[in-house]
Coordinates of C-alpha atoms in Angstrom, one line a residue:
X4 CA -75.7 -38.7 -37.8
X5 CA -75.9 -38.6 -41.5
X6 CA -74.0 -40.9 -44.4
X7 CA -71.2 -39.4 -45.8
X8 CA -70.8 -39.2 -49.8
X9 CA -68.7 -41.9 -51.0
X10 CA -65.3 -40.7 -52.7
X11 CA -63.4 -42.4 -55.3
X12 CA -59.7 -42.6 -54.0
X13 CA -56.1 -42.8 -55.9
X14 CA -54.4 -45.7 -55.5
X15 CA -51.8 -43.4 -53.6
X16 CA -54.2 -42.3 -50.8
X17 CA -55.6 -45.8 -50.3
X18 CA -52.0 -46.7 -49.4
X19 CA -51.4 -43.8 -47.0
X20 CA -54.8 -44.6 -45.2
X21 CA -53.6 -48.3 -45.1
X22 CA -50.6 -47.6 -43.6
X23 CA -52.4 -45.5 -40.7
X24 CA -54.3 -47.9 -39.6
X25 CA -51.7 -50.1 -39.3
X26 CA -50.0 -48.2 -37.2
X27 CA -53.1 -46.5 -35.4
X28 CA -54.5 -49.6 -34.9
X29 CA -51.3 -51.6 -33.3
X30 CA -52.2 -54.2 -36.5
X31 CA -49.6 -55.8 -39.4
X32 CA -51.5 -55.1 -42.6
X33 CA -52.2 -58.4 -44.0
X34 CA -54.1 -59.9 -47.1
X35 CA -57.6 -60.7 -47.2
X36 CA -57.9 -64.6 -47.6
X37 CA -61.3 -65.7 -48.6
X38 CA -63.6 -68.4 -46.2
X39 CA -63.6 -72.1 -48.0
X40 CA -67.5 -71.8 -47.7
X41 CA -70.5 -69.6 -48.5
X42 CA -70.3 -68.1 -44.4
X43 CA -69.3 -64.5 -44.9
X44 CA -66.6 -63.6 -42.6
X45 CA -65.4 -67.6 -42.4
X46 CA -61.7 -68.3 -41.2
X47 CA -59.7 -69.5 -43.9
X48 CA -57.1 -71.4 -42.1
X49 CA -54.7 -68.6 -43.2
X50 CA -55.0 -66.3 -41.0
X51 CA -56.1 -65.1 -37.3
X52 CA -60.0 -64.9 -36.9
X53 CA -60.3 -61.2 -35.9
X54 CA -62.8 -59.2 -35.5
X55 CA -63.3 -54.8 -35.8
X56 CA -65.4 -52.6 -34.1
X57 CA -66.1 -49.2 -35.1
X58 CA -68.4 -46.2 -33.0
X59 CA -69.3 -42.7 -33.1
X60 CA -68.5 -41.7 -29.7
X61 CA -66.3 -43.0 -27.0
X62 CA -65.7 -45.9 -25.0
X63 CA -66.2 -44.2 -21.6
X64 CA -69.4 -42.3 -22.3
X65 CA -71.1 -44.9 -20.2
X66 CA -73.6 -45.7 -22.3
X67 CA -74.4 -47.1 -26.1
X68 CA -70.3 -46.8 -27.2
X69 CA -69.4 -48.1 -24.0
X70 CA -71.7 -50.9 -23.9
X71 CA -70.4 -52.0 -27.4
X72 CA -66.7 -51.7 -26.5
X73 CA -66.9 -53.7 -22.9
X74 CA -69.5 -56.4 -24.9
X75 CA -66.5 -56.8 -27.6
X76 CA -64.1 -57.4 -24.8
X77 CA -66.5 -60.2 -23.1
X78 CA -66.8 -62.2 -26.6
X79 CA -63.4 -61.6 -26.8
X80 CA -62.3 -63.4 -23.7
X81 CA -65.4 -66.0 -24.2
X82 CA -64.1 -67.4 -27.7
X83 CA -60.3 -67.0 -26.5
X84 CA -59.5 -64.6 -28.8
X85 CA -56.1 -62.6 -28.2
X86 CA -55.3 -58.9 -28.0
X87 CA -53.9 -58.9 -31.9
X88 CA -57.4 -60.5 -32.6
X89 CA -59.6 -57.7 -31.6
X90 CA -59.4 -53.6 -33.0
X91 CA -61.5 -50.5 -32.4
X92 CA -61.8 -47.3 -33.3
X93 CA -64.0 -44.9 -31.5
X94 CA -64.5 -41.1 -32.3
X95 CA -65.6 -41.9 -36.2
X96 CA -67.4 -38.7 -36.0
X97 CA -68.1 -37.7 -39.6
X98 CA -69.9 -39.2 -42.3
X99 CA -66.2 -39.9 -44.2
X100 CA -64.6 -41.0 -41.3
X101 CA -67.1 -44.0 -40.6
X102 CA -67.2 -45.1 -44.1
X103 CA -63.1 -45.3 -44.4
X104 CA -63.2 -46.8 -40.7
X105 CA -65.2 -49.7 -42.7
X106 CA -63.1 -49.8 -45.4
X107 CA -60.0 -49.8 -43.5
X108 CA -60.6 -52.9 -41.7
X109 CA -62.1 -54.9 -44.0
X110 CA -59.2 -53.9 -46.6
X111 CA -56.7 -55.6 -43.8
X112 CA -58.7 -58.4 -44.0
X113 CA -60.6 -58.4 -40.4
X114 CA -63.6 -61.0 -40.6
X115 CA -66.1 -59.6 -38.7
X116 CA -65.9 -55.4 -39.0
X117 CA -68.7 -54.2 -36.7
X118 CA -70.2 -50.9 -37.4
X119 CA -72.3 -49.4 -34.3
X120 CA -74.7 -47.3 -34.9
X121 CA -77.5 -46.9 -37.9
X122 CA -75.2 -44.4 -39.2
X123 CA -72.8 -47.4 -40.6
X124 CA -75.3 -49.3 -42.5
X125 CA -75.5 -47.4 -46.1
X126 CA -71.9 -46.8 -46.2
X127 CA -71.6 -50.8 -45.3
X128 CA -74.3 -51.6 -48.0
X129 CA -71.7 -49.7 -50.5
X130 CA -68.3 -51.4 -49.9
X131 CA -69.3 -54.6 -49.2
X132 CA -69.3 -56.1 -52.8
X133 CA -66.0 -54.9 -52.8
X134 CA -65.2 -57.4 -49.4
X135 CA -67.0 -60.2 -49.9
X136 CA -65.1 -61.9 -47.5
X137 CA -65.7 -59.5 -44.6
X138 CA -69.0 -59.6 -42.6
X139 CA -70.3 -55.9 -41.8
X140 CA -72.5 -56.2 -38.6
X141 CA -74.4 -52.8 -38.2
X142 CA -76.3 -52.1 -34.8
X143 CA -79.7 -50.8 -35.0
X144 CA -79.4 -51.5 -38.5
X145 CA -82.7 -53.0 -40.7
X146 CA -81.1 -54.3 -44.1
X147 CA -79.6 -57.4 -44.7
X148 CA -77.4 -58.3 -47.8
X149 CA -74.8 -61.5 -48.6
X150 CA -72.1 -59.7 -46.5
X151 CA -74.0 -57.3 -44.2
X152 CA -76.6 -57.9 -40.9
X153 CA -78.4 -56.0 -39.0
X154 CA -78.8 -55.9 -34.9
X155 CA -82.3 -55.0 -34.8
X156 CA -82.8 -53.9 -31.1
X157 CA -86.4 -53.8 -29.9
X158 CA -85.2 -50.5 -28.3
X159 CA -89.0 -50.0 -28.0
X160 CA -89.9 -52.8 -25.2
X161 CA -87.9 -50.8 -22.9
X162 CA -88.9 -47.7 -23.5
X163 CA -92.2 -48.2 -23.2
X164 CA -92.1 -49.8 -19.7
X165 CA -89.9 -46.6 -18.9
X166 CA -93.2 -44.6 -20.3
X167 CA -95.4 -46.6 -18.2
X168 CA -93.1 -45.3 -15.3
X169 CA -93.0 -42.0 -15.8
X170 CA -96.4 -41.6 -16.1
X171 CA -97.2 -43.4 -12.7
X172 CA -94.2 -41.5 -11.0
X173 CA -96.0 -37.9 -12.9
X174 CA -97.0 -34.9 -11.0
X175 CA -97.3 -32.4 -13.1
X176 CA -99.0 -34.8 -15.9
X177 CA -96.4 -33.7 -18.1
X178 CA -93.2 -35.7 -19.7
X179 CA -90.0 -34.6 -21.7
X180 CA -87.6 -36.3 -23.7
X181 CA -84.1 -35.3 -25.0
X182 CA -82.2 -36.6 -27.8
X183 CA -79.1 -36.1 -29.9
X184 CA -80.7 -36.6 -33.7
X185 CA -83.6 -37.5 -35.0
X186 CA -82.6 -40.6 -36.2
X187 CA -84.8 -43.4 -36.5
X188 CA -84.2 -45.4 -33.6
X189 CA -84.3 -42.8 -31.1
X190 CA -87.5 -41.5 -32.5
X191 CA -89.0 -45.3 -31.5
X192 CA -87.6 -44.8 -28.2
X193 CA -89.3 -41.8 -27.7
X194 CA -92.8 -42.9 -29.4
X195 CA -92.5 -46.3 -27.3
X196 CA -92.0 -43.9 -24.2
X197 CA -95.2 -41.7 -25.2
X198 CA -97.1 -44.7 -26.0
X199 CA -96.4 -46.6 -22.8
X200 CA -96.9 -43.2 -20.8
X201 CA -100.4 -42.9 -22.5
X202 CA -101.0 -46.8 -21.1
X203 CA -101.3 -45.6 -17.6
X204 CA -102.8 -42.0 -18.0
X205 CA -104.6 -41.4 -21.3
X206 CA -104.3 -37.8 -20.7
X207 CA -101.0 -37.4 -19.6
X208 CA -99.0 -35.1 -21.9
X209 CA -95.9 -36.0 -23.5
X210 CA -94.1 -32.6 -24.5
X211 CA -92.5 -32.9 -28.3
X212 CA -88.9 -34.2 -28.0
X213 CA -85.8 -31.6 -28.3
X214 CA -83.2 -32.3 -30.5
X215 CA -79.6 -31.3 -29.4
X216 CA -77.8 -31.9 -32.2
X217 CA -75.0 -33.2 -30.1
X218 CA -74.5 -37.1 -28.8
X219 CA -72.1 -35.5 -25.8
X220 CA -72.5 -31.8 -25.5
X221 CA -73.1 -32.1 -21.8
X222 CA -74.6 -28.1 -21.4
X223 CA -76.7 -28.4 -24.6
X224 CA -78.1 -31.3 -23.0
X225 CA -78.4 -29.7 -19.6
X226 CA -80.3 -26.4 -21.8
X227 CA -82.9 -28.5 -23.3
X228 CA -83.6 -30.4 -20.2
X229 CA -84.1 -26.9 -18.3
X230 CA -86.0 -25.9 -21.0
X231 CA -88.8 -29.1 -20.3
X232 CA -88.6 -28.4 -17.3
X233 CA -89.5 -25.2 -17.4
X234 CA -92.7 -26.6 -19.2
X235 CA -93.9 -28.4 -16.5
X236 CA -91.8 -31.7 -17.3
X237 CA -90.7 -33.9 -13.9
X238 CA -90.0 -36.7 -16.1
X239 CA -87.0 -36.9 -18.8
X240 CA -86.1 -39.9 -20.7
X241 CA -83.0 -38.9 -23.2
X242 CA -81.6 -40.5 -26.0
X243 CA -77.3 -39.4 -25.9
X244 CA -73.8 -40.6 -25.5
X245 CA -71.8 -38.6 -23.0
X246 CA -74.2 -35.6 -23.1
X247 CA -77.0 -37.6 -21.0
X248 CA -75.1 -36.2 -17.9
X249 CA -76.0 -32.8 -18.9
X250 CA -79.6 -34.1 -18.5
X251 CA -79.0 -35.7 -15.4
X252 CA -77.3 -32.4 -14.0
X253 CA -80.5 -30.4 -15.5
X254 CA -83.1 -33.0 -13.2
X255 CA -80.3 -32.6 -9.8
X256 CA -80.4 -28.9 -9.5
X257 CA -84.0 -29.1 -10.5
X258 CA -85.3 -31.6 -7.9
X259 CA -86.2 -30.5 -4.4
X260 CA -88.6 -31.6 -1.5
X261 CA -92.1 -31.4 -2.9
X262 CA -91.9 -31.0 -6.2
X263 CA -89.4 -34.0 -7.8
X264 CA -88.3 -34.5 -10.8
X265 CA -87.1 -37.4 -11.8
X266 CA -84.8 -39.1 -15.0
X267 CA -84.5 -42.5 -17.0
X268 CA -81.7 -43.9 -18.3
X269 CA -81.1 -45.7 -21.5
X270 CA -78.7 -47.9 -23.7
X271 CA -76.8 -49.1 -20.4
X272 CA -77.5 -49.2 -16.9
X273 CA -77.0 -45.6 -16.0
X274 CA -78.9 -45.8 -12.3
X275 CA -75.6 -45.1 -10.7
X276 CA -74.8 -41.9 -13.0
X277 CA -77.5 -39.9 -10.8
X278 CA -79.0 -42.1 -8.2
X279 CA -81.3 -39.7 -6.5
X280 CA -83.3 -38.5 -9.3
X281 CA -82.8 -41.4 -11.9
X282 CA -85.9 -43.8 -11.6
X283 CA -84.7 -46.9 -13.9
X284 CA -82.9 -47.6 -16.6
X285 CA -83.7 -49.7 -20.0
X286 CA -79.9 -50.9 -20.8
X287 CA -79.2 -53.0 -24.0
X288 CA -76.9 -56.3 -23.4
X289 CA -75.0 -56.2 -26.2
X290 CA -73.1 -59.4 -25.4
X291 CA -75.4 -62.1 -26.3
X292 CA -76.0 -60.3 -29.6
X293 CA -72.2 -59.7 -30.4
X294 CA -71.9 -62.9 -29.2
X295 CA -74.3 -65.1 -31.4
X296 CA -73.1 -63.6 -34.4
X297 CA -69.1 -63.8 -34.1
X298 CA -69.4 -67.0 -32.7
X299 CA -71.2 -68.4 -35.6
X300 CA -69.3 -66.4 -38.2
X301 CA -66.0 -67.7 -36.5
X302 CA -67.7 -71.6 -37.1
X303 CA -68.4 -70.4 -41.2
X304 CA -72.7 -71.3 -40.0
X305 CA -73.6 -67.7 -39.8
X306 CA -76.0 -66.5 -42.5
X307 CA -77.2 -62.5 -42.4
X308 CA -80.5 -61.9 -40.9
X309 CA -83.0 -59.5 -39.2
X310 CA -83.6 -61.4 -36.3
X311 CA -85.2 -58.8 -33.7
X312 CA -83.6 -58.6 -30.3
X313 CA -85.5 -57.4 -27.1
X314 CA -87.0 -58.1 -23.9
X315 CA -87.8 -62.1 -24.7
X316 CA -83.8 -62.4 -25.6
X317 CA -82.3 -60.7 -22.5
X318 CA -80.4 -57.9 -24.7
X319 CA -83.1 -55.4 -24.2
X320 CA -83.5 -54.8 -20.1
X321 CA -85.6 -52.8 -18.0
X322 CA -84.2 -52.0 -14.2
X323 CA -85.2 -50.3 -11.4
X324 CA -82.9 -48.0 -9.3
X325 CA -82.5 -49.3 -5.8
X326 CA -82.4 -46.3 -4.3
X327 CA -86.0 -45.4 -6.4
X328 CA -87.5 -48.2 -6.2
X329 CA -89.2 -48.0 -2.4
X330 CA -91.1 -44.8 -4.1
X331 CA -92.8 -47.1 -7.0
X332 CA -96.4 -47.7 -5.7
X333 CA -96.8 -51.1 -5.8
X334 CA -100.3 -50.8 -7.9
X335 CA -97.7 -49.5 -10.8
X336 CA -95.0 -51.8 -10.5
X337 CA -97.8 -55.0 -11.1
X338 CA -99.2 -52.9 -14.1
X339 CA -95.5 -52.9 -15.8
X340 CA -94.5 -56.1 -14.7
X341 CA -97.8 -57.5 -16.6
X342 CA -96.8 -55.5 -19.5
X343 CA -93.3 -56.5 -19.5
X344 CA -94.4 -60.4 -19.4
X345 CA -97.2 -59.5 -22.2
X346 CA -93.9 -58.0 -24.4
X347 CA -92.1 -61.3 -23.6
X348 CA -95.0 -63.7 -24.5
X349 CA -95.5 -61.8 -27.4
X350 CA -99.3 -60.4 -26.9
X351 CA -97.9 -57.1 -26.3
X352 CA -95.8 -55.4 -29.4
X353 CA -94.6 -52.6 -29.1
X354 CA -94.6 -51.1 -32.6
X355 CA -91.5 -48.7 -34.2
X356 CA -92.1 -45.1 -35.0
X357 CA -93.5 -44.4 -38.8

């Protein structure tokens, strides 16, 4: 997903847009009151402390969107904040779409608008001098300006213990990896997954990702898994929002007595989506995260920052499958459980991708 080019509006069409989300959103427009200290995104006393979250995809795609919407819900009901307090809007598809999402809630005021997904961060980086008084919280994001933070997930400690796997649970020596876009946190996923595979079996070969274009064409997904496996690949990790079923499908009809192939799940627990062929999933916790940050806006003692998130911090998991596990050798499972302790101590980084 790309940035959109940002269009100057008429003073006509800002209304119209205004007025839809009002109504699309179940809000009353209100005024933007400024915080009474330097916190961006600090209740004024003047309003309801409310807070926005925006995604690409949907809320049931099990996965990343998902994740964000049911974390959202969680710090809701943790801080005690009401129905009327909290707003999303998923399906913000195109480039112009996220970047009036953005401007749309913090135009009404919201304190805390939450873009999800890298996607959000330039567009948030443009309109936030214009809503000083909004904080824009972009996941997976990197820079950090007086009204804008980044979630910076260690997607990477994960995926390399998945790498580690998938090498041990190899037959054919040969990996695959699926993805939406080539965006720059799913290409660390991948090179975390490559360089944790190359931990366990030098030689093992790690086929070049494919690229679907798509974060929930199920049968494009399903294509380019085929298409790895037809390369010798019995273990996919993917990188997608509703279209990772597609690879799940791809690795079911593919696995058979003998000659298994196997799967890995990422951004949420997805163990359950394909039980017999997924070996482990590295889910993000996107509670604690959300959490920290709304909490302290909501207090006026938050201050934007690039604080990493990953294994240390709980947000960034690694779990087996149940149903998997038993076929782990146990000579494997001590070699990533000594790597997963090295990531938390800290004398294991896992680095990004160039």
């Amino acid at each position: 997903m790309v940035s959109g080019k940002h269009l100057r509006k008429t003073a006509f069409a800002s209304l119209l847009l205004l007025a839809f989300w009002a109504i699309g959103c179940g809000r009353q427009q209100t005024t933007a009151s400024g915080p009474t200290n330097a916190s961006p995104g600090a209740p004024s006393g003047q309003q309801p402390f409310r807070v926005a979250l925006i995604m690409s995809g949907s809320t049931t795609d099990h996965g990343w969107n998902q994740g964000a919407y049911e974390a959202l819900k969680a710090v809701a009901k943790k801080l005690g904040l009401s129905d009327s307090q909290i707003a999303f809007k998923e399906q913000a598809t195109s480039a112009d779409s996220q970047l009036e999402s953005l401007r749309a809630f913090a135009s009404q005021g919201y304190n805390v608008v939450i873009g999800h997904g890298e996607e959000y961060e330039q567009p948030a980086l443009r309109i936030a001098p214009e809503f000083p008084k909004t904080l824009f919280v972009i996941s997976s994001g990197s820079q950090v300006a007086p009204n804008v933070t980044p979630i910076v997930f260690k997607l990477e400690d994960g995926a390399y213990l998945e790498g580690m796997l998938a090498a041990g649970m190899s037959k054919s020596g040969i990996l695959g990896a699926v993805g939406a876009d080539p965006i720059g946190p799913v290409k660390s996923v991948f090179s975390a997954y490559a360089l944790g595979a190359k931990a366990i079996s030098p030689q093992i070969n790690v086929l070049q990702p494919l690229y679907t274009n798509d974060w929930d064409d199920v049968g494009k997904a399903k294509q380019a898994t085929l298409s790895l496996i037809g390369r010798g690949a019995d273990v996919i990790i993917q990188d997608l929002d509703n279209a990772a079923q597609g690879v799940f499908n791809a690795v079911e009809q593919s696995n058979r007595p003998g000659h298994p192939v196997y799967a890995l799940g990422t951004n949420s627990d997805q163990n359950g989506n394909a039980p017999d062929v997924i070996l482990a999933s590295a889910p993000i916790n996107l509670f604690p995260a959300f959490l920290n940050i709304i909490q302290a806006v909501k207090e006026g003692t938050f201050k934007p920052n690039a604080t990493p998130y990953g294994l240390k911090s709980g947000v960034i998991g690694f779990v087996y499958n149940p149903k998997l596990e038993p076929k782990v050798p146990a000579a494997l499972k001590q070699k990533i459980d000594a790597a997963k302790q090295k990531i938390i101590d800290g004398t294991l980084v896992v680095p990004k991708a160039d």
